[in-house]
CSV table of C-alpha atoms in Angstrom, one decimal:
chain,number,residue,atom,x,y,z
A,1,MET,CA,-162.7,-105.6,93.3
A,2,SER,CA,-160.1,-107.3,91.0
A,3,ASP,CA,-156.7,-106.2,91.0
A,4,PRO,CA,-156.2,-103.7,87.9
A,5,THR,CA,-152.5,-104.8,87.5
A,6,LYS,CA,-150.6,-108.0,86.4
A,7,SER,CA,-147.4,-109.1,88.0
A,8,LYS,CA,-144.9,-109.6,85.1
A,9,THR,CA,-141.0,-110.1,84.6
A,10,LEU,CA,-138.9,-108.1,82.8
A,11,HIS,CA,-136.0,-109.7,81.1
A,12,TYR,CA,-132.6,-108.2,80.1
A,13,LEU,CA,-131.7,-110.0,76.7
A,14,ARG,CA,-128.9,-109.4,74.1
A,15,SER,CA,-129.2,-109.7,70.5
A,16,VAL,CA,-126.3,-111.6,69.3
A,17,HIS,CA,-125.1,-113.6,66.2
A,18,ASP,CA,-122.1,-116.0,66.1
A,19,GLY,CA,-121.4,-115.1,69.7
A,20,GLN,CA,-121.1,-111.4,69.0
A,21,PRO,CA,-123.7,-108.5,69.8
A,22,GLN,CA,-125.7,-107.3,66.9
A,23,ASN,CA,-127.3,-104.0,66.8
A,24,ILE,CA,-131.0,-104.7,65.9
A,25,GLU,CA,-132.0,-101.1,66.9
A,26,ALA,CA,-131.0,-99.8,63.3
A,27,SER,CA,-133.1,-102.8,61.7
A,28,ILE,CA,-136.0,-102.0,63.6
A,29,ARG,CA,-136.0,-98.3,63.0
A,30,LEU,CA,-135.5,-99.0,59.1
A,31,MET,CA,-138.5,-101.7,59.4
A,32,LEU,CA,-140.6,-98.9,61.1
A,33,ARG,CA,-139.9,-96.3,58.4
A,34,ARG,CA,-141.0,-98.8,55.7
A,35,ARG,CA,-144.1,-100.1,57.6
A,36,ARG,CA,-145.6,-97.1,58.8
A,37,VAL,CA,-149.1,-98.5,58.9
A,38,CYS,CA,-150.0,-101.0,61.6
A,39,LYS,CA,-151.7,-103.4,59.2
A,40,ASP,CA,-148.6,-103.5,57.0
A,41,THR,CA,-146.5,-105.0,59.7
A,42,GLU,CA,-148.8,-108.1,59.9
A,43,LEU,CA,-147.2,-111.6,59.3
A,44,ASP,CA,-148.4,-115.2,59.4
A,45,PRO,CA,-145.9,-117.0,61.8
A,46,GLY,CA,-147.1,-120.4,60.3
A,47,ASP,CA,-149.4,-121.3,63.4
A,48,LEU,CA,-152.6,-119.9,61.8
A,49,SER,CA,-152.1,-116.7,64.0
A,50,ILE,CA,-151.3,-113.1,62.8
A,51,MET,CA,-148.6,-111.0,64.4
A,52,ARG,CA,-148.2,-107.3,64.1
A,53,VAL,CA,-146.9,-104.1,65.8
A,54,GLN,CA,-149.7,-102.6,67.6
A,55,HIS,CA,-148.0,-99.7,69.1
A,56,ARG,CA,-144.3,-98.1,68.4
A,57,GLN,CA,-142.2,-95.2,69.8
A,58,ALA,CA,-139.2,-94.3,68.0
A,59,SER,CA,-139.1,-90.6,68.1
A,60,THR,CA,-135.4,-90.0,68.4
A,61,SER,CA,-132.3,-91.9,67.8
A,62,ARG,CA,-131.0,-90.9,71.2
A,63,LYS,CA,-133.8,-93.0,73.0
A,64,PRO,CA,-134.6,-96.7,72.8
A,65,VAL,CA,-137.1,-98.0,70.4
A,66,LEU,CA,-140.3,-99.1,72.3
A,67,LEU,CA,-142.5,-101.9,70.4
A,68,HIS,CA,-145.8,-103.5,71.5
A,69,LEU,CA,-146.4,-106.7,69.6
A,70,VAL,CA,-149.7,-108.6,69.5
A,71,SER,CA,-151.0,-111.7,67.9
A,72,TYR,CA,-154.7,-113.0,67.0
A,73,VAL,CA,-156.1,-115.9,65.5
A,74,PRO,CA,-158.6,-114.8,62.6
A,75,GLY,CA,-162.1,-116.1,63.2
A,76,GLU,CA,-161.2,-117.5,66.7
A,77,LYS,CA,-164.1,-118.1,69.0
A,78,ALA,CA,-164.0,-117.6,72.8
A,79,ALA,CA,-165.2,-120.1,75.3
A,80,THR,CA,-168.3,-118.8,77.3
A,81,ILE,CA,-170.3,-119.9,80.3
A,82,ASP,CA,-173.9,-119.4,81.2
A,83,PRO,CA,-174.0,-117.2,84.5
A,84,ASP,CA,-177.5,-118.4,85.4
A,85,PRO,CA,-177.5,-122.1,84.5
A,86,GLU,CA,-180.8,-124.0,85.1
A,87,GLY,CA,-179.4,-127.6,85.3
A,88,PRO,CA,-176.8,-129.2,87.4
A,89,GLU,CA,-174.1,-128.7,84.8
A,90,ASP,CA,-173.2,-125.9,82.3
A,91,ASN,CA,-171.6,-127.2,79.0
A,92,GLY,CA,-170.7,-123.8,77.9
A,93,ASP,CA,-170.6,-122.3,74.5
A,94,SER,CA,-168.2,-120.3,72.3
A,95,GLU,CA,-168.8,-116.8,70.8
A,96,ARG,CA,-167.3,-115.0,67.8
A,97,PRO,CA,-165.9,-111.5,68.4
A,98,PRO,CA,-168.0,-108.2,67.5
A,99,LYS,CA,-168.2,-107.9,63.5
A,100,GLY,CA,-164.9,-106.5,62.3
A,101,LYS,CA,-163.0,-107.4,65.3
A,102,GLU,CA,-160.7,-110.2,66.5
A,103,PHE,CA,-159.9,-111.6,69.8
A,104,LYS,CA,-156.3,-110.9,71.0
A,105,ALA,CA,-154.3,-114.0,71.5
A,106,GLY,CA,-151.2,-112.7,73.2
A,107,GLU,CA,-148.9,-109.7,73.3
A,108,CYS,CA,-145.4,-108.6,74.3
A,109,PHE,CA,-143.4,-105.5,74.8
A,110,LEU,CA,-139.9,-104.6,74.0
A,111,LEU,CA,-137.3,-101.9,74.6
A,112,VAL,CA,-134.4,-102.0,72.1
A,113,LYS,CA,-131.2,-99.9,72.3
A,114,ASP,CA,-128.5,-101.2,70.1
A,115,ALA,CA,-127.9,-104.8,70.9
A,116,ASP,CA,-129.7,-104.6,74.4
A,117,VAL,CA,-133.2,-105.7,74.5
A,118,LEU,CA,-135.7,-105.6,77.4
A,119,PHE,CA,-138.6,-107.9,77.2
A,120,CYS,CA,-141.9,-108.3,78.8
A,121,GLY,CA,-144.2,-111.1,77.7
A,122,ASN,CA,-147.9,-111.6,78.1
A,123,GLY,CA,-148.7,-114.5,75.6
A,124,ILE,CA,-146.1,-114.1,73.3
A,125,THR,CA,-142.6,-115.7,73.8
A,126,GLN,CA,-139.2,-114.3,73.3
A,127,ALA,CA,-138.6,-116.9,70.7
A,128,ALA,CA,-141.9,-115.9,68.8
A,129,ALA,CA,-141.0,-112.2,68.9
A,130,ARG,CA,-137.4,-113.0,67.5
A,131,ASN,CA,-138.7,-114.9,64.7
A,132,TYR,CA,-141.3,-112.4,63.9
A,133,LEU,CA,-138.8,-109.5,63.9
A,134,ALA,CA,-136.2,-111.7,61.8
A,135,ARG,CA,-139.0,-112.3,59.2
A,136,LEU,CA,-140.1,-108.6,59.1
A,137,PHE,CA,-136.7,-107.4,58.7
A,138,ALA,CA,-136.1,-109.7,55.6
A,139,ASP,CA,-139.5,-108.5,54.1
A,140,CYS,CA,-138.5,-104.9,54.6
A,141,GLY,CA,-135.1,-105.4,52.8
A,142,VAL,CA,-132.8,-105.5,55.7
A,143,GLU,CA,-129.3,-107.0,54.7
A,144,PRO,CA,-129.6,-110.8,55.1
A,145,ASP,CA,-126.7,-110.9,57.8
A,146,LEU,CA,-128.6,-108.6,59.9
A,147,CYS,CA,-131.8,-110.8,59.7
A,148,ARG,CA,-130.0,-113.6,61.5
A,149,PHE,CA,-129.8,-113.1,65.3
A,150,ASP,CA,-130.7,-114.7,68.6
A,151,LEU,CA,-132.2,-113.0,71.6
A,152,ARG,CA,-130.3,-114.3,74.9
A,153,PRO,CA,-130.3,-113.7,78.5
A,154,ALA,CA,-127.6,-111.2,78.9
A,155,ALA,CA,-126.5,-113.0,82.1
A,156,ASP,CA,-126.1,-116.2,80.0
A,157,LEU,CA,-123.6,-114.5,77.7
A,158,ASP,CA,-121.2,-113.7,80.6
A,159,ARG,CA,-123.0,-113.5,83.7
A,160,LEU,CA,-119.8,-113.3,86.1
A,161,ALA,CA,-117.9,-111.0,83.8
A,162,ILE,CA,-118.4,-107.9,86.2
A,163,ILE,CA,-117.0,-109.9,89.1
A,164,ARG,CA,-114.2,-111.3,87.2
A,165,GLU,CA,-113.2,-108.2,85.7
A,166,ARG,CA,-113.4,-105.7,88.6
A,167,GLY,CA,-112.7,-108.2,91.6
A,168,VAL,CA,-114.5,-108.1,94.9
A,169,SER,CA,-114.1,-105.7,97.8
A,170,SER,CA,-116.7,-107.1,100.3
A,171,ILE,CA,-120.0,-109.2,100.5
A,172,GLN,CA,-122.7,-107.9,102.6
A,173,LEU,CA,-125.4,-110.4,103.9
A,174,GLY,CA,-128.7,-109.5,105.4
A,175,SER,CA,-131.1,-111.7,107.4
A,176,VAL,CA,-133.8,-111.5,109.9
A,177,ALA,CA,-131.7,-113.1,112.7
A,178,TYR,CA,-134.5,-113.6,115.0
A,179,GLU,CA,-136.3,-116.2,112.8
A,180,ALA,CA,-132.8,-117.8,111.7
A,181,SER,CA,-131.8,-118.2,115.3
A,182,ARG,CA,-135.0,-120.2,116.2
A,183,LYS,CA,-135.0,-122.7,113.4
A,184,LEU,CA,-132.7,-125.5,112.5
A,185,LEU,CA,-131.0,-124.8,109.3
A,186,PRO,CA,-131.3,-127.7,106.7
A,187,LYS,CA,-128.3,-129.8,105.7
A,188,ASN,CA,-128.4,-128.5,102.3
A,189,GLN,CA,-128.4,-124.9,103.3
A,190,SER,CA,-127.2,-122.2,101.0
A,191,MET,CA,-123.8,-120.4,101.3
A,192,SER,CA,-125.4,-117.4,102.7
A,193,ARG,CA,-127.2,-119.4,105.3
A,194,ARG,CA,-124.0,-121.0,106.4
A,195,MET,CA,-122.4,-117.8,106.8
A,196,LEU,CA,-125.1,-116.5,108.9
A,197,LYS,CA,-125.3,-119.5,111.1
A,198,SER,CA,-122.5,-118.5,113.5
A,199,VAL,CA,-124.2,-115.2,114.0
A,200,SER,CA,-127.5,-116.8,114.5
A,201,ASP,CA,-126.3,-119.1,117.2
A,202,GLN,CA,-124.8,-116.0,119.0
A,203,VAL,CA,-128.0,-114.0,118.6
A,204,SER,CA,-130.0,-117.3,119.9
A,205,ALA,CA,-127.8,-117.6,123.0
A,206,LEU,CA,-128.4,-113.9,123.6
A,207,VAL,CA,-132.0,-113.8,123.6
A,208,ALA,CA,-132.5,-117.2,125.3
A,209,ARG,CA,-131.4,-115.7,128.4
A,210,ASP,CA,-135.0,-114.2,129.1
A,211,ASP,CA,-137.8,-116.3,127.6
A,212,THR,CA,-140.0,-113.2,127.7
A,213,VAL,CA,-137.7,-111.4,125.1
A,214,LEU,CA,-138.5,-114.2,122.5
A,215,GLU,CA,-142.0,-113.2,122.7
A,216,GLN,CA,-141.5,-109.6,122.0
A,217,ARG,CA,-142.5,-108.6,118.4
A,218,VAL,CA,-139.6,-106.2,118.4
A,219,MET,CA,-137.2,-109.0,118.2
A,220,GLU,CA,-138.7,-110.0,114.9
A,221,ASP,CA,-137.3,-106.9,113.4
A,222,LEU,CA,-133.8,-107.5,114.5
A,223,ILE,CA,-131.6,-107.4,111.4
A,224,VAL,CA,-127.9,-108.6,111.6
A,225,ASN,CA,-125.8,-107.5,108.7
A,226,VAL,CA,-122.7,-109.6,108.1
A,227,GLU,CA,-119.9,-108.3,105.9
A,228,LEU,CA,-117.0,-110.1,104.6
A,229,LYS,CA,-114.2,-107.6,103.5
A,230,LEU,CA,-110.8,-107.7,102.4
A,231,GLN,CA,-108.4,-106.3,104.9
A,232,GLY,CA,-106.7,-103.4,103.3
A,233,ASN,CA,-108.6,-103.9,99.9
A,234,SER,CA,-106.5,-103.1,97.1
A,235,PHE,CA,-103.3,-104.6,99.1
A,236,ALA,CA,-104.9,-107.6,100.3
A,237,ASP,CA,-103.4,-110.9,99.8
A,238,ILE,CA,-103.8,-112.6,96.6
A,239,GLU,CA,-105.2,-115.7,98.2
A,240,ALA,CA,-107.7,-113.6,100.1
A,241,GLN,CA,-108.8,-111.7,97.0
A,242,ARG,CA,-109.2,-115.0,95.1
A,243,SER,CA,-111.2,-116.7,98.1
A,244,ILE,CA,-113.7,-113.6,98.3
A,245,ASP,CA,-114.1,-113.6,94.5
A,246,GLN,CA,-114.9,-117.3,94.5
A,247,MET,CA,-117.4,-116.8,97.4
A,248,ALA,CA,-119.2,-114.1,95.4
A,249,VAL,CA,-119.5,-116.3,92.4
A,250,ALA,CA,-120.9,-119.0,94.5
A,251,LEU,CA,-123.6,-116.7,95.8
A,252,LEU,CA,-124.5,-115.7,92.1
A,253,ALA,CA,-124.9,-119.5,91.4
A,254,GLU,CA,-127.2,-120.7,94.0
A,255,ASP,CA,-130.9,-119.9,95.3
A,256,HIS,CA,-130.7,-117.3,97.6
A,257,ASP,CA,-133.9,-117.9,99.7
A,258,ASN,CA,-134.7,-114.4,99.8
A,259,GLN,CA,-131.8,-113.7,102.2
A,260,GLY,CA,-130.4,-110.8,100.1
A,261,PHE,CA,-126.8,-110.0,99.5
A,262,THR,CA,-124.9,-107.1,98.0
A,263,ILE,CA,-121.3,-107.7,96.3
A,264,ILE,CA,-119.4,-104.4,96.4
A,265,THR,CA,-116.7,-104.7,93.5
A,266,ARG,CA,-113.1,-103.1,93.9
A,267,ASP,CA,-113.9,-99.9,92.0
A,268,GLY,CA,-117.0,-99.3,94.5
A,269,ASN,CA,-120.0,-100.6,92.4
A,270,ARG,CA,-122.8,-102.3,94.5
A,271,LEU,CA,-124.3,-105.3,92.9
A,272,SER,CA,-127.4,-106.6,94.7
A,273,ASP,CA,-128.8,-110.2,94.4
A,274,LEU,CA,-131.7,-108.9,92.2
A,275,SER,CA,-129.5,-106.9,89.8
A,276,VAL,CA,-127.1,-109.4,88.9
A,277,ARG,CA,-129.9,-111.6,88.0
A,278,LEU,CA,-130.6,-109.1,85.3
A,279,HIS,CA,-134.5,-109.4,85.5
A,280,LYS,CA,-137.2,-107.6,87.6
A,281,ARG,CA,-140.6,-108.5,88.8
A,282,VAL,CA,-143.2,-105.4,88.3
A,283,LYS,CA,-146.7,-104.6,88.5
A,284,VAL,CA,-148.1,-103.6,84.8
A,285,ALA,CA,-151.6,-102.0,84.7
A,286,SER,CA,-154.1,-104.3,82.9
A,287,SER,CA,-157.8,-104.4,81.6
A,288,ASN,CA,-159.6,-107.3,80.4
A,289,ASN,CA,-156.5,-109.8,80.5
A,290,SER,CA,-154.8,-107.1,78.3
A,291,MET,CA,-151.8,-105.1,79.4
A,292,GLU,CA,-151.6,-101.3,78.9
A,293,HIS,CA,-148.5,-100.6,76.7
A,294,GLY,CA,-147.9,-97.3,78.2
A,295,SER,CA,-147.6,-99.0,81.6
A,296,ALA,CA,-145.4,-101.8,80.2
A,297,TRP,CA,-143.3,-99.3,78.4
A,298,ASN,CA,-142.6,-97.1,81.5
A,299,SER,CA,-141.7,-100.3,83.6
A,300,LEU,CA,-139.2,-101.3,80.7
A,301,THR,CA,-137.9,-97.6,80.5
A,302,VAL,CA,-137.3,-97.5,84.4
A,303,TYR,CA,-135.4,-100.9,84.5
A,304,TYR,CA,-133.4,-99.8,81.8
A,305,GLY,CA,-132.4,-96.8,83.6
A,306,GLU,CA,-131.6,-99.0,86.7
A,307,LEU,CA,-129.4,-101.1,84.5
A,308,GLN,CA,-127.5,-98.0,83.1
A,309,GLU,CA,-127.1,-96.7,86.8
A,310,GLY,CA,-125.7,-100.0,88.1
A,311,LYS,CA,-123.4,-100.2,85.0
A,312,LEU,CA,-124.8,-103.7,84.1
A,313,LEU,CA,-125.5,-103.1,80.4
A,314,GLU,CA,-123.1,-105.1,78.3
A,315,THR,CA,-123.2,-102.6,75.2
């Protein structure tokens, strides 16, 4: 039985113009009021396809706007194969969609609040969605200045602002020490692996006293947590504070090899390796290569709440 879900990445983007945040939620709400019928939102991006707003949810001004954009190519055929070919090869064929229908070419889902944009793509890119919205804004009479904006990954705007503004109190590292202790670490090991090496050596020396211990599966679940913490926190030496901040910045910049880490800022906020990347992998319900908009919207809404709770939204 096929998996009724698709694995997708949710991205936290920011709407910006000339380096400053630009609220596109208001423009979207104006556009939706002036284009209440689905067909009235159709535009030709210039690549022979048609894009439109397939589903919308903009019930109250307190909640984010949710959009489902789709694209299709009028008259496009879909490739087919013969399920019971008689010869050694099957050259296939192509079929038109049923009368009065078109084949969907792609889609994407957006959650928009002020200048914050959460995006989930399935055949429509971030750039295509931005171009479509900008053109539709212009067609709906939105002020020209508000039609000029870019969608950029929030982390790229100022990825390290949280750490640099709040400072670091401690860095917690987690690793399955049993596996780390039995394998030679590569020369180009990451900082998190280098930090764990001394602990791994000690664990290796401990378990090697009895060869039978190495075969026990329980050892595979041995978790060693390493925490680098400032002594006295707010009264720590300036050089020590600078060092731990730099280590946190280095951790953010490298590939973590699924080691996992948590950075605790001086005001008590916990930033995990997944949250600071400002994207999330989820499973979204799907059918016939198409995603269910309700499921996608729910995933975006949950992620938005997580960003709010972690104080990671830049608005």
